[in-house]
Tab-separated table of C-alpha atoms in Angstrom:
chain	number	residue	atom	x	y	z
S	1	MET	CA	-57.920	48.903	85.997
S	2	LEU	CA	-59.197	52.377	86.814
S	3	ILE	CA	-56.804	55.299	86.853
S	4	GLU	CA	-58.463	58.697	87.625
S	5	GLN	CA	-55.585	61.716	87.044
S	6	SER	CA	-56.106	64.780	88.261
S	7	LEU	CA	-54.287	67.977	89.279
S	8	ASP	CA	-56.916	68.662	92.172
S	9	CYS	CA	-56.095	65.667	93.672
S	10	LYS	CA	-53.768	66.354	96.948
S	11	GLU	CA	-53.244	62.324	98.092
S	12	THR	CA	-53.055	59.324	96.140
S	13	GLU	CA	-55.907	56.903	97.089
S	14	ILE	CA	-55.883	53.148	96.044
S	15	LYS	CA	-59.343	51.579	96.114
S	16	ILE	CA	-59.485	47.724	95.325
S	17	THR	CA	-63.208	46.448	94.737
S	18	CYS	CA	-63.065	42.423	94.448
S	19	GLY	CA	-65.038	40.021	95.920
S	20	LEU	CA	-62.553	37.265	97.780
S	21	ILE	CA	-59.093	38.096	98.101
S	22	ASP	CA	-57.199	35.471	96.616
S	23	ASP	CA	-53.525	34.591	96.517
S	24	ARG	CA	-52.590	36.803	93.739
S	25	LEU	CA	-54.654	39.804	94.748
S	26	LYS	CA	-52.917	39.570	98.584
S	27	LYS	CA	-49.443	39.938	96.888
S	28	LEU	CA	-50.520	42.901	95.025
S	29	ILE	CA	-52.083	44.301	98.060
S	30	GLU	CA	-48.514	43.475	99.651
S	31	GLN	CA	-46.610	45.312	97.029
S	32	ILE	CA	-49.015	48.061	97.048
S	33	LYS	CA	-48.682	48.507	100.848
S	34	LEU	CA	-44.653	47.831	100.561
S	35	TYR	CA	-44.291	50.868	98.067
S	36	SER	CA	-46.731	53.165	99.884
S	37	PHE	CA	-45.503	53.221	103.332
S	38	SER	CA	-42.389	54.381	105.264
S	39	VAL	CA	-40.627	54.051	108.695
S	40	ILE	CA	-38.836	56.904	110.390
S	41	GLY	CA	-34.945	56.009	110.673
S	42	PHE	CA	-32.272	58.042	112.842
S	43	LYS	CA	-28.964	58.529	111.942
S	44	ASP	CA	-26.273	60.698	113.432
S	45	GLY	CA	-29.469	62.723	115.096
S	46	ILE	CA	-31.143	63.209	111.891
S	47	SER	CA	-34.598	61.476	111.333
S	48	THR	CA	-35.254	59.874	107.963
S	49	PRO	CA	-38.268	58.689	106.435
S	50	ILE	CA	-37.623	55.601	104.877
S	51	ALA	CA	-39.359	53.613	102.037
S	52	LEU	CA	-40.178	50.103	103.189
S	53	GLU	CA	-39.303	48.665	99.962
S	54	ASN	CA	-35.646	50.151	100.429
S	55	ILE	CA	-35.420	48.025	103.720
S	56	TYR	CA	-33.884	44.894	103.891
S	57	TYR	CA	-34.610	44.106	107.424
S	58	PHE	CA	-35.450	45.200	110.981
S	59	GLU	CA	-32.998	43.709	113.938
S	60	SER	CA	-33.324	44.074	117.244
S	61	VAL	CA	-29.860	44.050	119.013
S	62	ASP	CA	-29.672	44.646	123.026
S	63	ASN	CA	-33.387	45.965	123.106
S	64	LYS	CA	-32.419	48.717	120.265
S	65	THR	CA	-34.183	48.298	116.758
S	66	PHE	CA	-32.099	48.707	113.866
S	67	ILE	CA	-33.199	49.313	110.096
S	68	TYR	CA	-30.743	47.480	107.616
S	69	LEU	CA	-30.696	48.761	103.857
S	70	ASN	CA	-28.671	47.762	101.121
S	71	LYS	CA	-25.567	49.185	102.611
S	72	GLU	CA	-26.571	51.623	105.399
S	73	VAL	CA	-28.138	50.955	109.163
S	74	TYR	CA	-30.360	53.123	110.747
S	75	ARG	CA	-31.706	53.239	114.340
S	76	CYS	CA	-35.400	52.889	115.226
S	77	ASN	CA	-37.506	54.216	117.538
S	78	GLU	CA	-40.195	51.125	117.372
S	79	LYS	CA	-39.882	47.839	118.969
S	80	LEU	CA	-39.618	44.662	116.864
S	81	TYR	CA	-43.138	43.489	118.114
S	82	GLU	CA	-44.899	47.134	117.055
S	83	LEU	CA	-42.947	46.864	113.702
S	84	GLU	CA	-44.399	43.114	113.272
S	85	LYS	CA	-47.888	44.224	113.823
S	86	SER	CA	-47.836	47.567	111.662
S	87	LEU	CA	-45.921	45.631	108.873
S	88	ALA	CA	-48.677	42.803	108.709
S	89	GLY	CA	-50.007	42.292	105.342
S	90	THR	CA	-46.707	43.308	103.631
S	91	ALA	CA	-43.500	41.734	102.470
S	92	PHE	CA	-42.067	41.312	105.772
S	93	VAL	CA	-41.992	38.593	107.865
S	94	ARG	CA	-40.641	37.518	111.249
S	95	ILE	CA	-37.719	35.172	110.586
S	96	SER	CA	-36.268	34.979	114.167
S	97	LYS	CA	-36.904	36.140	117.676
S	98	ASN	CA	-34.693	39.229	116.833
S	99	CYS	CA	-35.419	39.829	113.005
S	100	ILE	CA	-38.261	40.716	110.507
S	101	LEU	CA	-37.254	40.489	106.921
S	102	ASN	CA	-38.210	42.011	103.707
S	103	ILE	CA	-38.823	38.794	101.541
S	104	SER	CA	-38.664	40.612	98.266
S	105	VAL	CA	-34.789	41.245	98.823
S	106	VAL	CA	-34.363	37.350	99.193
S	107	ASN	CA	-32.537	36.259	96.344
S	108	SER	CA	-32.241	32.462	97.566
S	109	VAL	CA	-32.514	30.040	100.234
S	110	ARG	CA	-30.795	26.993	101.686
S	111	ALA	CA	-31.464	24.630	104.163
S	112	GLN	CA	-29.023	24.147	107.075
S	113	LEU	CA	-28.467	20.739	108.801
S	114	SER	CA	-29.795	22.262	112.250
S	115	GLY	CA	-32.947	22.573	110.313
S	116	ARG	CA	-33.029	26.281	109.823
S	117	LEU	CA	-32.675	28.267	106.737
S	118	GLU	CA	-30.288	30.284	105.406
S	119	ALA	CA	-31.337	32.980	103.135
S	120	LYS	CA	-29.089	34.710	100.726
S	121	LEU	CA	-29.990	38.798	100.189
S	122	SER	CA	-29.867	40.814	96.915
S	123	ASN	CA	-26.661	42.609	98.836
S	124	ASN	CA	-25.002	39.251	99.355
S	125	GLU	CA	-25.746	39.496	103.001
S	126	LYS	CA	-27.293	36.293	104.517
S	127	VAL	CA	-29.660	35.713	107.329
S	128	ILE	CA	-30.901	32.758	109.280
S	129	VAL	CA	-34.561	32.001	109.813
S	130	SER	CA	-35.233	30.148	112.935
S	131	LYS	CA	-36.859	26.848	112.699
S	132	HIS	CA	-40.074	28.370	114.219
S	133	TYR	CA	-40.582	30.523	111.816
S	134	ILE	CA	-39.748	28.469	108.873
S	135	LYS	CA	-43.375	27.922	108.141
S	136	ALA	CA	-44.688	31.641	108.246
S	137	PHE	CA	-41.745	32.303	105.963
S	138	ARG	CA	-42.547	29.611	103.667
S	139	ASP	CA	-46.090	30.497	103.676
S	140	LYS	CA	-45.091	34.082	102.642
S	141	PHE	CA	-43.471	32.797	99.438
S	142	LEU	CA	-45.854	29.903	98.868
S	143	GLY	CA	-49.049	30.862	99.833
S	144	GLU	CA	-51.014	29.099	102.877
S	145	GLY	CA	-52.148	26.251	101.185
S	146	VAL	CA	-48.862	24.570	101.000
G	1	MET	CA	-50.099	18.699	115.281
G	2	LYS	CA	-48.734	18.070	112.083
G	3	SER	CA	-44.890	18.092	113.145
G	4	VAL	CA	-46.365	15.652	115.852
G	5	PHE	CA	-47.726	13.279	113.563
G	6	MET	CA	-44.610	13.645	111.020
G	7	ILE	CA	-42.054	12.842	113.940
G	8	CYS	CA	-44.116	10.133	115.418
G	9	CYS	CA	-44.140	8.478	111.757
G	10	TYR	CA	-40.524	9.209	111.069
G	11	SER	CA	-39.406	7.865	114.411
G	12	PHE	CA	-41.880	4.772	114.478
G	13	THR	CA	-41.032	3.521	111.054
G	14	ALA	CA	-37.048	3.597	112.174
G	15	VAL	CA	-37.537	2.133	115.472
G	16	ILE	CA	-39.336	-1.063	114.151
G	17	LEU	CA	-36.353	-1.188	111.394
G	18	PHE	CA	-33.865	-1.216	114.162
G	19	ILE	CA	-35.654	-3.464	116.545
G	20	SER	CA	-36.020	-5.870	113.388
G	21	LEU	CA	-32.266	-5.454	112.510
G	22	PHE	CA	-31.121	-5.589	115.990
G	23	SER	CA	-33.267	-8.704	117.063
G	24	GLN	CA	-31.521	-10.911	114.594
G	25	PHE	CA	-28.321	-10.355	116.823
G	26	ASP	CA	-30.352	-10.743	119.868
G	27	MET	CA	-29.614	-7.162	120.915
G	28	ALA	CA	-33.350	-6.355	120.783
G	29	PRO	CA	-36.945	-8.324	121.572
G	30	LEU	CA	-38.229	-10.091	118.428
G	31	LEU	CA	-40.837	-7.966	116.591
G	32	SER	CA	-44.494	-8.695	117.922
G	33	ASP	CA	-47.727	-6.865	118.031
G	34	LYS	CA	-46.743	-6.067	121.592
G	35	VAL	CA	-43.432	-4.892	120.662
G	36	ALA	CA	-44.757	-2.669	117.763
G	37	LEU	CA	-47.293	-1.011	120.139
G	38	GLN	CA	-44.598	-0.214	122.540
G	39	ALA	CA	-42.696	1.244	119.890
G	40	PHE	CA	-45.287	3.405	118.659
G	41	THR	CA	-45.719	4.385	122.381
G	42	PHE	CA	-41.892	5.443	122.563
G	43	SER	CA	-42.566	7.410	119.206
G	44	LEU	CA	-45.538	9.097	120.149
G	45	SER	CA	-44.274	10.314	123.755
G	46	ILE	CA	-41.031	11.533	121.809
G	47	ALA	CA	-43.134	13.240	119.474
G	48	ILE	CA	-45.190	14.885	121.787
G	49	ILE	CA	-42.323	16.130	124.322
G	50	MET	CA	-40.214	17.401	121.441
G	51	ALA	CA	-43.135	19.586	120.207
G	52	PHE	CA	-43.460	20.710	123.824
G	53	ALA	CA	-39.527	21.427	123.762
G	54	ASP	CA	-39.790	23.339	120.519
G	55	LYS	CA	-42.739	25.624	122.177
G	56	ILE	CA	-40.009	26.347	124.929
G	57	ASN	CA	-37.205	26.431	122.504
G	58	LYS	CA	-39.215	29.431	120.482
G	59	ASN	CA	-39.207	31.569	123.323
G	60	ALA	CA	-35.512	30.575	124.125
G	61	ASP	CA	-33.761	30.373	120.695
G	62	PHE	CA	-31.327	27.990	121.661
G	63	SER	CA	-27.850	27.157	119.726
G	64	ILE	CA	-27.951	24.313	117.490
G	65	TRP	CA	-25.910	22.134	120.261
G	66	THR	CA	-28.394	22.867	122.830
G	67	ASP	CA	-30.858	22.005	120.633
G	68	LEU	CA	-29.504	18.608	120.045
G	69	LEU	CA	-28.410	18.032	123.389
G	70	ILE	CA	-32.337	18.566	124.297
G	71	ARG	CA	-33.571	16.280	121.707
G	72	ILE	CA	-31.235	13.295	122.509
G	73	VAL	CA	-32.006	13.830	126.300
G	74	ILE	CA	-35.216	13.683	125.354
G	75	CYS	CA	-35.094	10.392	123.200
G	76	PHE	CA	-32.839	8.652	125.688
G	77	ALA	CA	-35.393	9.769	128.952
G	78	VAL	CA	-38.101	8.172	126.905
G	79	VAL	CA	-37.002	5.122	125.750
G	80	LEU	CA	-35.342	4.286	129.475
G	81	ILE	CA	-38.374	5.308	131.284
G	82	GLU	CA	-40.748	3.475	129.068
G	83	GLY	CA	-38.288	0.823	128.209
G	84	ILE	CA	-37.895	-0.024	131.782
G	85	TRP	CA	-41.685	0.258	132.720
G	86	PHE	CA	-42.428	-2.014	129.874
G	87	LYS	CA	-39.273	-4.438	130.981
G	88	MET	CA	-38.026	-4.527	127.870
G	89	LEU	CA	-35.193	-2.702	129.470
G	90	PRO	CA	-33.130	-3.813	132.791
G	91	PHE	CA	-33.550	-1.467	135.588
G	92	SER	CA	-29.985	-0.768	135.900
G	93	TRP	CA	-27.356	1.621	133.883
G	94	LYS	CA	-26.687	-0.990	131.553
G	95	ALA	CA	-30.557	0.100	130.170
G	96	VAL	CA	-28.454	3.084	128.723
G	97	ILE	CA	-26.058	0.640	126.765
G	98	TYR	CA	-28.883	-1.306	125.458
G	99	ALA	CA	-30.768	1.680	124.382
G	100	ALA	CA	-28.252	3.589	122.649
G	101	PRO	CA	-27.905	1.310	119.667
G	102	ILE	CA	-31.435	1.945	118.557
G	103	VAL	CA	-31.861	5.746	120.266
G	104	ILE	CA	-29.071	7.334	118.480
G	105	PRO	CA	-29.439	5.775	114.786
G	106	VAL	CA	-33.356	6.702	115.335
G	107	PHE	CA	-32.361	10.254	116.450
G	108	ILE	CA	-30.180	10.655	113.466
G	109	ILE	CA	-32.805	9.167	110.710
G	110	THR	CA	-35.573	11.749	112.629
G	111	TYR	CA	-32.881	14.500	112.597
G	112	PHE	CA	-32.481	13.666	108.743
G	113	PHE	CA	-35.747	13.759	107.858
G	114	SER	CA	-36.312	16.923	109.198
G	115	TYR	CA	-33.516	18.124	107.029
G	116	ILE	CA	-34.919	16.883	104.049
G	117	THR	CA	-38.122	18.188	104.407
G	118	CYS	CA	-36.277	21.588	104.693
G	119	MET	CA	-34.368	21.336	101.739
G	120	ASP	CA	-37.475	20.544	100.160
G	121	TRP	CA	-39.406	23.747	101.316
G	122	ALA	CA	-35.969	25.615	100.402
G	123	ASP	CA	-36.340	24.012	96.738
G	124	LYS	CA	-40.023	25.256	96.653
G	125	ILE	CA	-39.155	28.745	97.978
G	126	ASN	CA	-36.025	29.153	95.250
G	127	LYS	CA	-38.298	28.177	92.366
G	128	SER	CA	-40.692	30.748	93.655
G	129	ILE	CA	-38.281	33.314	93.567
G	130	GLN	CA	-37.061	32.107	89.991
G	131	LYS	CA	-40.356	32.475	89.128
G	132	LYS	CA	-41.086	35.968	90.139
G	133	LYS	CA	-38.045	37.171	88.494
């Protein structure tokens, strides 16, 4: 690992040189992206950049997108499908028609008789993973080769 | 494709078991090559239609009860139409009564197997989370 520190450097740049991207490297890249990017959230007329690692999930309700943090909720101007696109390759995954979840905040999962999964988050909140998104959700944890 | 194959396998196994069981009480025809092939046709048709229904459900995101109802209707419709076509069932309302002892347990078993698969995934995911911690 090569780290170059210089006071002249104005912007942090991360460069990965590799042969093939394997599962471990893919996870590392996801983590880097998670800690490098932010989304603009709105609350009481004030816009705030929110770091991705602090976001638990995005939810769309009545065509409005909300950002859920540990205890706070912000409005987001982006649509869920736009977020899904820009969050590709991060720890976020679509878990239902109206929710994108950060898998790094998942504490445990439980199967439901309906064939869905119930994910318990680190703030004790529970979200449901729809049947049709279970495979993508599972692959995010276990890799696509499972 | 994989899910179609899995549903087909589960339901075929269950259908064959129930036909064997009910034929002992003259409630179903004796198991023969022909009956086995017909049962396979039922299972495959149900699996394909269910996969198609899943595709629709993905966009509509039905509730669990609507989802269950759709699946039961698919099972009954396939067994009734093909059962009458293969002359395994009479062409009358009684066909529903004859089909029910096989369709309902088969449906429950197939659904239960899906739940087991889901439990297995949940278990693997939990292990992966524990490993990260």
